[in-house]
Amino acid sequence: MNSKHILSAFDEDLESIQARISKMGGLVELAILDSIKSLTTRDVELAETVRANDKLVDELEAQILEDTAMVIALRAPTAVDLRVVLTVMKAAGNLERIGDYAKNIAKRTTVLAELVALEEASRGMNRMAREVQLMLKDVLDALVQRDAQLAADIIARDKDVDQMYNSLFREFLTFMMEDPRNISTCMHLHFIAKNIERMGDHVTAIAEEVIYLVTGERLDDPRSKGDITSVDPDLSDLG
Amino acid sequence: MNDMRFVETRVTTNEAKFTAKDVQVYYGDNHAIKDVSIDIEDKTVTAFIGPSGCGKSTFLRCLNRMNDTIDICRVEGDILLDGEDIYDKKVDPVQLRARVGMVFQKPNPFPKSIYDNVAYGPRIHGMARTRADLDEIVEKSLRRAALWDEAKDRLNAPGTGLSGGQQQRLCIARAVATEPEVLLMDEPCSALDPIATSQVEELIADLRTRFSVVIVTHSMQQAARVSQKTAFFHLGDLVEYGDTGHIFTNPEDPRTESYITGRIG
């Protein structure tokens, strides 16, 4: 299939909304890295920056939704063009949620800076955030390059993130049982770990959209649940 | 992909009204239709789309033997209507065209009154024995074409005095007056304004409950709006034929995709 429309303004519109989603993705990647960095280095100032920058992400989402509505209304996209518009819309929503989670991590960082530090847990959290950020970077590449295989790999990688969350969950329980003075810290850290795990789910959702964009088909089998803390009685009982 | 409207309003029994097998059409040496095989379902709107010169109108005109009127045109292969070969020597093209009606791009009412335009077909096919019968057919047809309210007080006025959209609906009334089983429409809305276009499209949706409609259109959006099945023609080939919802979201053939998304095909 020829890649260019006869009406070149249509190409410009589609390129522009895709450029915006890439920019939004870049900002969200940075928010993940900075939020977790502010947590591990107890950098309250950086946490403030993350919270402030989330406004930019929200503005971009609003802009993207407006652009996609325009393209639908004015260009009546079909087939792959329609799928681009739908994918971009859903990706924008998912990115906005990831941005919110990063903002929430930054918010908790300001509180945690006043509490006892748990070096060990921070390391695990750092690794998990790093993995999610890489998945996000890859899913943005998959979107731009129309790479369904890469998107499928990302979906598989989300299980690792879920595993990391499960082991962090266990760690936090242990810390809290060892010393009740850790409870306050661990509660916050657990929310942060859960936030990162949810980020992974949103990245996965974008990856599913990329597969739809490329193949025109929706994945049949629902994702397997990697977070077992809500269903595994052994883990639930520990508390 | 499931077409929502399709599930909702589908009347069809999946039965083929028309079955075309290996149809070839030549205009002299020009091979205009190449090896086209297609089943056109009963009580379904089928849209033929494709760039100019792709053969969609030619193929449409094969379905009621309108190409017979063109001397250099030669049709090969089988076209069956309810299982019977319409090109069989025993078939009278005039009778065939009463069963398979046609509406053209430009409204072409006869230079007669509105009433006589609609009554023409039923008269020559002897469908009405009394004037009252004929009155009834005319009213019913004009109602089906959503023209009755506008025309009932001026039935003796000339059909050519109506607006473009009304004239096209008059032509549709004329076509449905003979109780056809299939209605062929060749670009029926290209000369109409958006309101008249919507009226014709609404009419098509209604007509489908009684018979098959096959529509040739250059407006992709119109094909998407009115049809349940879409056939894409390109350079005389039938490239792709399938559910309209599928064709417009995830076509199989790259040529279909190029065409419907407005890329150079």
Tab-separated table of C-alpha atoms in Angstrom, chain A residues 73-222:
chain	number	residue	atom	x	y	z
A	73	ALA	CA	-14.965	14.938	12.009
A	74	LEU	CA	-13.112	16.444	9.065
A	75	ARG	CA	-11.258	13.557	7.431
A	76	ALA	CA	-13.544	10.583	8.110
A	77	PRO	CA	-10.601	8.198	8.486
A	78	THR	CA	-11.035	4.543	7.494
A	79	ALA	CA	-9.048	1.315	7.793
A	80	VAL	CA	-5.474	1.882	8.993
A	81	ASP	CA	-6.057	5.637	9.336
A	82	LEU	CA	-9.019	4.997	11.606
A	83	ARG	CA	-6.961	2.554	13.640
A	84	VAL	CA	-4.175	5.134	14.020
A	85	VAL	CA	-6.656	7.660	15.394
A	86	LEU	CA	-8.270	5.145	17.761
A	87	THR	CA	-4.888	3.890	18.960
A	88	VAL	CA	-3.601	7.385	19.593
A	89	MET	CA	-6.741	8.255	21.568
A	90	LYS	CA	-6.444	5.217	23.798
A	91	ALA	CA	-2.681	5.578	24.166
A	92	ALA	CA	-3.167	9.181	25.299
A	93	GLY	CA	-5.590	8.059	28.002
A	94	ASN	CA	-3.213	5.378	29.216
A	95	LEU	CA	-0.225	7.732	29.222
A	96	GLU	CA	-2.199	10.236	31.239
A	97	ARG	CA	-2.896	7.564	33.872
A	98	ILE	CA	0.790	6.588	34.004
A	99	GLY	CA	1.622	10.258	34.478
A	100	ASP	CA	-0.825	10.415	37.377
A	101	TYR	CA	0.826	7.446	39.045
A	102	ALA	CA	4.232	9.110	38.699
A	103	LYS	CA	2.788	12.260	40.233
A	104	ASN	CA	1.404	10.211	43.109
A	105	ILE	CA	4.844	8.648	43.678
A	106	ALA	CA	6.341	12.134	43.794
A	107	LYS	CA	3.700	13.196	46.302
A	108	ARG	CA	4.493	10.259	48.584
A	109	THR	CA	8.204	11.015	48.212
A	110	THR	CA	7.725	14.322	49.999
A	111	VAL	CA	6.126	12.456	52.893
A	112	LEU	CA	8.668	9.613	52.857
A	113	ALA	CA	11.577	12.041	53.016
A	114	GLU	CA	10.503	12.694	56.620
A	115	LEU	CA	10.394	8.992	57.538
A	116	VAL	CA	12.980	6.235	58.059
A	117	ALA	CA	14.624	5.057	54.848
A	118	LEU	CA	14.491	1.431	53.719
A	119	GLU	CA	17.434	1.082	51.363
A	120	GLU	CA	16.712	-2.503	50.371
A	121	ALA	CA	13.150	-1.862	49.312
A	122	SER	CA	14.183	1.240	47.380
A	123	ARG	CA	16.523	-0.841	45.256
A	124	GLY	CA	13.786	-3.275	44.249
A	125	MET	CA	11.481	-0.386	43.491
A	126	ASN	CA	14.144	1.265	41.375
A	127	ARG	CA	14.590	-1.891	39.308
A	128	MET	CA	10.855	-2.238	38.797
A	129	ALA	CA	10.407	1.389	37.740
A	130	ARG	CA	13.346	1.097	35.374
A	131	GLU	CA	11.767	-1.949	33.722
A	132	VAL	CA	8.412	-0.184	33.305
A	133	GLN	CA	10.108	2.857	31.844
A	134	LEU	CA	11.923	0.629	29.319
A	135	MET	CA	8.647	-1.071	28.427
A	136	LEU	CA	7.116	2.344	27.867
A	137	LYS	CA	10.024	3.423	25.680
A	138	ASP	CA	9.662	0.216	23.646
A	139	VAL	CA	5.903	0.542	23.284
A	140	LEU	CA	6.323	4.070	21.946
A	141	ASP	CA	8.856	2.707	19.445
A	142	ALA	CA	6.483	-0.122	18.535
A	143	LEU	CA	3.756	2.461	17.936
A	144	VAL	CA	5.922	4.601	15.672
A	145	GLN	CA	7.435	1.632	13.822
A	146	ARG	CA	4.151	-0.339	13.609
A	147	ASP	CA	5.907	-3.307	15.233
A	148	ALA	CA	3.352	-5.861	16.473
A	149	GLN	CA	6.066	-8.338	17.504
A	150	LEU	CA	7.730	-5.820	19.786
A	151	ALA	CA	4.305	-4.993	21.244
A	152	ALA	CA	3.666	-8.686	21.934
A	153	ASP	CA	7.049	-8.957	23.697
A	154	ILE	CA	6.136	-6.016	25.915
A	155	ILE	CA	2.910	-7.712	26.948
A	156	ALA	CA	4.935	-10.775	27.957
A	157	ARG	CA	7.396	-8.623	29.930
A	158	ASP	CA	4.618	-7.254	32.113
A	159	LYS	CA	4.631	-10.595	33.946
A	160	ASP	CA	8.154	-9.801	35.195
A	161	VAL	CA	6.909	-6.509	36.571
A	162	ASP	CA	4.089	-8.320	38.328
A	163	GLN	CA	6.644	-10.753	39.783
A	164	MET	CA	8.734	-7.870	41.102
A	165	TYR	CA	5.642	-6.405	42.697
A	166	ASN	CA	4.788	-9.718	44.341
A	167	SER	CA	8.215	-10.025	45.887
A	168	LEU	CA	8.161	-6.396	47.054
A	169	PHE	CA	4.780	-7.100	48.650
A	170	ARG	CA	6.411	-9.938	50.602
A	171	GLU	CA	9.344	-7.754	51.599
A	172	PHE	CA	7.102	-5.021	52.940
A	173	LEU	CA	5.183	-7.533	55.022
A	174	THR	CA	8.426	-8.816	56.473
A	175	PHE	CA	9.674	-5.302	57.292
A	176	MET	CA	6.437	-4.430	58.992
A	177	MET	CA	6.447	-7.609	61.074
A	178	GLU	CA	10.061	-7.060	62.057
A	179	ASP	CA	9.493	-3.572	63.359
A	180	PRO	CA	6.156	-1.787	63.606
A	181	ARG	CA	7.973	1.543	63.249
A	182	ASN	CA	8.403	0.591	59.566
A	183	ILE	CA	4.670	0.392	59.002
A	184	SER	CA	4.151	3.976	57.976
A	185	THR	CA	7.039	3.875	55.494
A	186	CYS	CA	6.037	0.481	54.140
A	187	MET	CA	2.459	1.543	53.598
A	188	HIS	CA	3.644	4.391	51.394
A	189	LEU	CA	6.213	2.215	49.650
A	190	HIS	CA	3.587	-0.389	48.973
A	191	PHE	CA	1.343	2.175	47.311
A	192	ILE	CA	4.297	3.251	45.219
A	193	ALA	CA	5.056	-0.339	44.207
A	194	LYS	CA	1.415	-0.824	43.308
A	195	ASN	CA	1.510	2.387	41.268
A	196	ILE	CA	4.459	1.093	39.278
A	197	GLU	CA	2.737	-2.242	38.766
A	198	ARG	CA	-0.344	-0.382	37.444
A	199	MET	CA	1.887	1.626	35.120
A	200	GLY	CA	2.990	-1.685	33.629
A	201	ASP	CA	-0.652	-2.584	33.021
A	202	HIS	CA	-1.239	0.691	31.192
A	203	VAL	CA	1.859	0.115	29.054
A	204	THR	CA	0.456	-3.332	28.270
A	205	ALA	CA	-2.850	-1.757	27.274
A	206	ILE	CA	-1.016	0.507	24.835
A	207	ALA	CA	0.861	-2.519	23.464
A	208	GLU	CA	-2.482	-4.217	22.800
A	209	GLU	CA	-3.617	-1.136	20.900
A	210	VAL	CA	-0.440	-1.257	18.817
A	211	ILE	CA	-1.208	-4.846	17.865
A	212	TYR	CA	-4.709	-3.752	16.843
A	213	LEU	CA	-3.253	-0.861	14.879
A	214	VAL	CA	-0.911	-3.143	12.940
A	215	THR	CA	-3.065	-6.231	12.461
A	216	GLY	CA	-6.612	-4.853	12.658
A	217	GLU	CA	-7.432	-7.666	15.052
A	218	ARG	CA	-7.975	-7.513	18.795
A	219	LEU	CA	-6.165	-10.023	20.994
A	220	ASP	CA	-8.522	-12.811	21.996
A	221	ASP	CA	-7.169	-14.159	25.265
A	222	PRO	CA	-7.257	-11.798	28.212
